[in-house]
Short mmCIF file of C-alpha atoms and ligand atoms in Angstrom, two decimals:
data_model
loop_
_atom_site.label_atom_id
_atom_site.label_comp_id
_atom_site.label_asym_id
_atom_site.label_seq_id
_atom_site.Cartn_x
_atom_site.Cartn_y
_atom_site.Cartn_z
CA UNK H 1 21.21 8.19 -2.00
CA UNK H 2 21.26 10.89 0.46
CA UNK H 3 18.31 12.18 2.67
CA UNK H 4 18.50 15.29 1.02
CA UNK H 5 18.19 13.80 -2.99
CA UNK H 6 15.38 11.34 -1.44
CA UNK H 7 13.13 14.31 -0.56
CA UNK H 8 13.84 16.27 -3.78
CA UNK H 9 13.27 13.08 -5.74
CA UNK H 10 10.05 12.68 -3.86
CA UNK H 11 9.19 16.02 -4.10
CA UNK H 12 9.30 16.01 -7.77
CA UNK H 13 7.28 13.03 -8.71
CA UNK H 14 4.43 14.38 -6.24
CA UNK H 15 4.59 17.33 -8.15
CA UNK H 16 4.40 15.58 -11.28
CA UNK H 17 1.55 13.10 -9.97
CA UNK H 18 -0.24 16.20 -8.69
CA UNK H 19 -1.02 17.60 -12.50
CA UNK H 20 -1.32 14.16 -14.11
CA UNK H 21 -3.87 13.31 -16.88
CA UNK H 22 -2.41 9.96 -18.14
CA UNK H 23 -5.68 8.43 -17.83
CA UNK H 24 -9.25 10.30 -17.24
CA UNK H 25 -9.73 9.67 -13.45
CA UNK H 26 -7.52 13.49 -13.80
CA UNK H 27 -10.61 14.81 -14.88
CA UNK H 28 -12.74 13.87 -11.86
CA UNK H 29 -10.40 13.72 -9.00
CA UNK H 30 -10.42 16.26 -6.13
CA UNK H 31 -7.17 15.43 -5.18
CA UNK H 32 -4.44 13.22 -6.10
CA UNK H 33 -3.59 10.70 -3.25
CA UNK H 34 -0.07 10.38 -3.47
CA UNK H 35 1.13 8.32 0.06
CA UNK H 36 2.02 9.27 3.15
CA UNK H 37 4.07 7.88 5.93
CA UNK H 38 7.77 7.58 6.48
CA UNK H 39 9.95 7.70 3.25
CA UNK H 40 12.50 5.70 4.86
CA UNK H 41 10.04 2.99 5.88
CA UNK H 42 10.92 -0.79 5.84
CA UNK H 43 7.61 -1.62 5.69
CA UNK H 44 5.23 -0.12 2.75
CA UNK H 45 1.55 -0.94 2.47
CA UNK H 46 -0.35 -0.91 -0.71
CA UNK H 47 -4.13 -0.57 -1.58
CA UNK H 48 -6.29 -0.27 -4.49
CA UNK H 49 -7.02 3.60 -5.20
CA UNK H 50 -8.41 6.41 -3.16
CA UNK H 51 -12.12 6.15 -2.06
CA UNK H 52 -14.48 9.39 -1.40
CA UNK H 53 -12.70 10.64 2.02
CA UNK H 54 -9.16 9.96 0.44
CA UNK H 55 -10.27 12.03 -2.51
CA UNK H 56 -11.12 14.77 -0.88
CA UNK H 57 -8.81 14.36 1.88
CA UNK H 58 -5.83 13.61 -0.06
CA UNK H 59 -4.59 11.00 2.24
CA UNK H 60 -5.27 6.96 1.92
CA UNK H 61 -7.09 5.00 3.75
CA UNK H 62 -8.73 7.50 5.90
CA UNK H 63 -12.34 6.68 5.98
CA UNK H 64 -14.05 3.91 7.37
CA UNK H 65 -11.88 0.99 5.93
CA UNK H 66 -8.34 2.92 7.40
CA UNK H 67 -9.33 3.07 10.32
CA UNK H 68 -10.14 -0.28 10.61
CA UNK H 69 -6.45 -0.48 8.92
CA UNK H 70 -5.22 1.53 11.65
CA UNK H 71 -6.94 -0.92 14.94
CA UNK H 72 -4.61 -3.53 13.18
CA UNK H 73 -1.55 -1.19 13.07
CA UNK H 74 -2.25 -0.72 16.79
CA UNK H 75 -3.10 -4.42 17.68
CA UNK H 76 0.52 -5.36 16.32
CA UNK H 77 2.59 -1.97 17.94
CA UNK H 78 3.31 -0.62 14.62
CA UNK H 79 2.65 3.25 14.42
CA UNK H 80 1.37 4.41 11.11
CA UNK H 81 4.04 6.90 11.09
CA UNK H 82 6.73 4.88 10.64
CA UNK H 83 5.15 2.81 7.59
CA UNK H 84 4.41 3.94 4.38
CA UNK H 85 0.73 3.39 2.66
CA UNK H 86 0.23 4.58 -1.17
CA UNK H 87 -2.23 2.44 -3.38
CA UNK H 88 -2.30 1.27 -7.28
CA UNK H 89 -3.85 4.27 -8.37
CA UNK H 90 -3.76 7.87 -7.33
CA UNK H 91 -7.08 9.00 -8.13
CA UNK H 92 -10.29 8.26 -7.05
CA UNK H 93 -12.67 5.88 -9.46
CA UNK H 94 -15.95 6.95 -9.85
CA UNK H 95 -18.60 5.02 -7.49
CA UNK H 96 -15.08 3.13 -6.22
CA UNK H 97 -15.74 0.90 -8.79
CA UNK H 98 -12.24 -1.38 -9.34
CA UNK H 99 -9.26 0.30 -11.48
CA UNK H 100 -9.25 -0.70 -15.33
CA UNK H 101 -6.28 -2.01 -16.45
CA UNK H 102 -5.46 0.95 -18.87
CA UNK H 103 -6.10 3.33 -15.13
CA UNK H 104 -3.01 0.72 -13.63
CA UNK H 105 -0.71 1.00 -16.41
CA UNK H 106 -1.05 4.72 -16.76
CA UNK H 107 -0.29 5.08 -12.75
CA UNK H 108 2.04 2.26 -11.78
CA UNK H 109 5.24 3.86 -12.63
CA UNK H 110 4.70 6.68 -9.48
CA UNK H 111 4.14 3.56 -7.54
CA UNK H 112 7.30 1.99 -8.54
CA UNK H 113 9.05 5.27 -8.33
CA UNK H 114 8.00 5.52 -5.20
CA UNK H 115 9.17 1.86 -4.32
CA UNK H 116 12.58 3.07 -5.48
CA UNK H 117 13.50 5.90 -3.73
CA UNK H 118 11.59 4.16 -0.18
CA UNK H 119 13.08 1.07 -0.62
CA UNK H 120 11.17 -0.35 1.97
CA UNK H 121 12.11 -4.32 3.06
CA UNK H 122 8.46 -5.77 2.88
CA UNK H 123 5.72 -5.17 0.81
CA UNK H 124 2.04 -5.44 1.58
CA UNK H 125 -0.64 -5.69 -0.79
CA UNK H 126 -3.86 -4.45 0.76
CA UNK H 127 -6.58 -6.85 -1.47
CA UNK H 128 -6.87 -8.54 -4.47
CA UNK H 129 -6.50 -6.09 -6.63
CA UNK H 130 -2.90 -5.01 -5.55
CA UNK H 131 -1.92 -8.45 -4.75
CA UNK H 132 -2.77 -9.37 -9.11
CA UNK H 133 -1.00 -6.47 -9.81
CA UNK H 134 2.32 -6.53 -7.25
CA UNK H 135 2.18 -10.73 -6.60
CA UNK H 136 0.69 -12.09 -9.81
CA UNK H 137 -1.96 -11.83 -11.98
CA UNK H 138 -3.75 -14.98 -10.87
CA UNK H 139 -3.30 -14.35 -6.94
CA UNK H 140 -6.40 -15.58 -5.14
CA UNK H 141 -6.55 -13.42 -1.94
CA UNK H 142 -8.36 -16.02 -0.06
CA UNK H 143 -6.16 -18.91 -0.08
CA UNK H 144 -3.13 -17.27 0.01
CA UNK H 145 -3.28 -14.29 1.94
CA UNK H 146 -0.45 -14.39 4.73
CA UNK H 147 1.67 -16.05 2.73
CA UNK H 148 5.17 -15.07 2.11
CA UNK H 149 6.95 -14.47 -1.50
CA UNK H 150 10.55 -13.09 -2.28
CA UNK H 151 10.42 -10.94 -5.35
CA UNK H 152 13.80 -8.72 -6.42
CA UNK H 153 14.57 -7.08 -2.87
CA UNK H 154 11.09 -7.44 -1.16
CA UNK H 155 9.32 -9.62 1.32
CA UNK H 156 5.66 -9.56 -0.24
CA UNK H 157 2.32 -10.37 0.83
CA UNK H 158 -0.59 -10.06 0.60
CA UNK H 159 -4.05 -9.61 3.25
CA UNK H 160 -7.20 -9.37 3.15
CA UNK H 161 -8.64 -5.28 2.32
CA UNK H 162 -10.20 -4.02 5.06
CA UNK H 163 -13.27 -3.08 3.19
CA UNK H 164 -13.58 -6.43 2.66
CA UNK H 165 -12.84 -6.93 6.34
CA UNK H 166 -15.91 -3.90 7.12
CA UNK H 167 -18.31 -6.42 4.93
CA UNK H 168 -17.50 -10.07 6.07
CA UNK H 169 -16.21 -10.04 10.14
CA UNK H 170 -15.73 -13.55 9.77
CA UNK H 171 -12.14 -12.91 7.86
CA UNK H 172 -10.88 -10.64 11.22
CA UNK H 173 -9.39 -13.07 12.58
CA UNK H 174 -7.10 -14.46 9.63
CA UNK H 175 -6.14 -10.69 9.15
CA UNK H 176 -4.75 -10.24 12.96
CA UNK H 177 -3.20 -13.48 12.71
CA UNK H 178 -1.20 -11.76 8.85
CA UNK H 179 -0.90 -8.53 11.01
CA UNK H 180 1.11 -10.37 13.78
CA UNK H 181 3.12 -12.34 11.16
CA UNK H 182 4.13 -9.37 9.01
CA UNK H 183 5.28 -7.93 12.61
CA UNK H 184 7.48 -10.73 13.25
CA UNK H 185 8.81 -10.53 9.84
CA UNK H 186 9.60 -6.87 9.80
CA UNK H 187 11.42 -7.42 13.29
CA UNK H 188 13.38 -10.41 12.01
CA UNK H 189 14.53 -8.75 8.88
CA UNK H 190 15.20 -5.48 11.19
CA UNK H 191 17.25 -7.20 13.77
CA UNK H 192 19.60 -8.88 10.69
CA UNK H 193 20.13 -5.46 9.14
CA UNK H 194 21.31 -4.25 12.77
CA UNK H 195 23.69 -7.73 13.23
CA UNK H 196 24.82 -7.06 9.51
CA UNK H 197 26.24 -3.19 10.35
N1 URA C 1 -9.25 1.77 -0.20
C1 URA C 1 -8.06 1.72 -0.83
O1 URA C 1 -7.71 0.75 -1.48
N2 URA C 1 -7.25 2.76 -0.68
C2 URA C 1 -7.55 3.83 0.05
O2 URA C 1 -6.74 4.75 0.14
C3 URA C 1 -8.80 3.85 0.68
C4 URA C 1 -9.63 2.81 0.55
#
């Protein structure tokens, strides 16, 4: 697809994400929290849903748990620019408390639309909750965060939030040690594409 089409395509399902009410959390957002970052990204990061900052912001992970997110971006030289970060759902749940199923299935499909026209080379679910709904529905984030899976076209995995990072400091160091690895990754798979052309 060309640059051009990408953008429109993009453009569109914002647009169309920007009035939904699939589900009720369109009743009580401030803003929709599409994504942001690179649409030609190889490597796309995904949370839960927007909290209070990203709500009114309109941006994800902007308040205290992104920029945590972001001190691990820097720790491994990748600029948030050139990734992409969306999340389950785009609206904020009251209180943050977690998505409801019915919330996930009304949303998922701008997530996977978004997943199409990116097409990034690794996914990475940010928590449990996007890990059960991108990995498997049984995925326990604490023994198998880090880990690698192929699914379709994507390197997934999966680390730990970093809200959950902001309430136990004892997990930091398993989630530089991810951070590094998804680095290496991304460079590997990078440096093939480059042989391959
Ligand atoms: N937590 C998330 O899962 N996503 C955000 O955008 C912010 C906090």
């Amino acid at each position: 697809m060309e640059n051009n089409e990408i953008e429109a395509r993009f453009f569109a399902l914002e647009a169309k994400c920007a009035s939904c009410h699939r589900c009720p959390l369109g009743d009580t957002r401030t803003n929709i929290v599409f994504g942001t970052g690179s649409r030609h990204a190889d490597l796309m990061f995904v949370g839960e849903a927007p909290g209070e900052q990203e709500d009114l912001s309109g941006t994800p992970f902007v308040g205290r748990a992104g920029q945590l997110l972001d001190r691990y971006l820097y720790a491994v030289d990748i600029k948030r620019e050139d990734v992409y970060i969306a999340n389950i759902l785009k609206c904020r749940p009251p209180k943050n408390r977690d998505p409801l199923p019915a919330e996930e299935d009304a949303c998922i499909d701008y997530l996977r639309d978004q997943v199409r026209l990116i097409r990034p080379k690794i996914i990475v679910c940010l928590g449990r909750i996007a890990a059960m709904r991108l990995i498997r529905p049984d995925y326990k984030i604490s023994q198998e965060h880090g880990k690698w899976v192929e699914k379709g076209d994507f390197s997934m995995t999966a680390v730990f939030h970093p809200a959950a990072l902001l309430r136990d400091p004892r997990r930091r160091e398993d989630m530089l040690a991810d951070m590094k690895s998804i680095k290496a990754r991304l460079d590997e798979l990078c440096a093939k594409e480059s042989k391959v052309k």
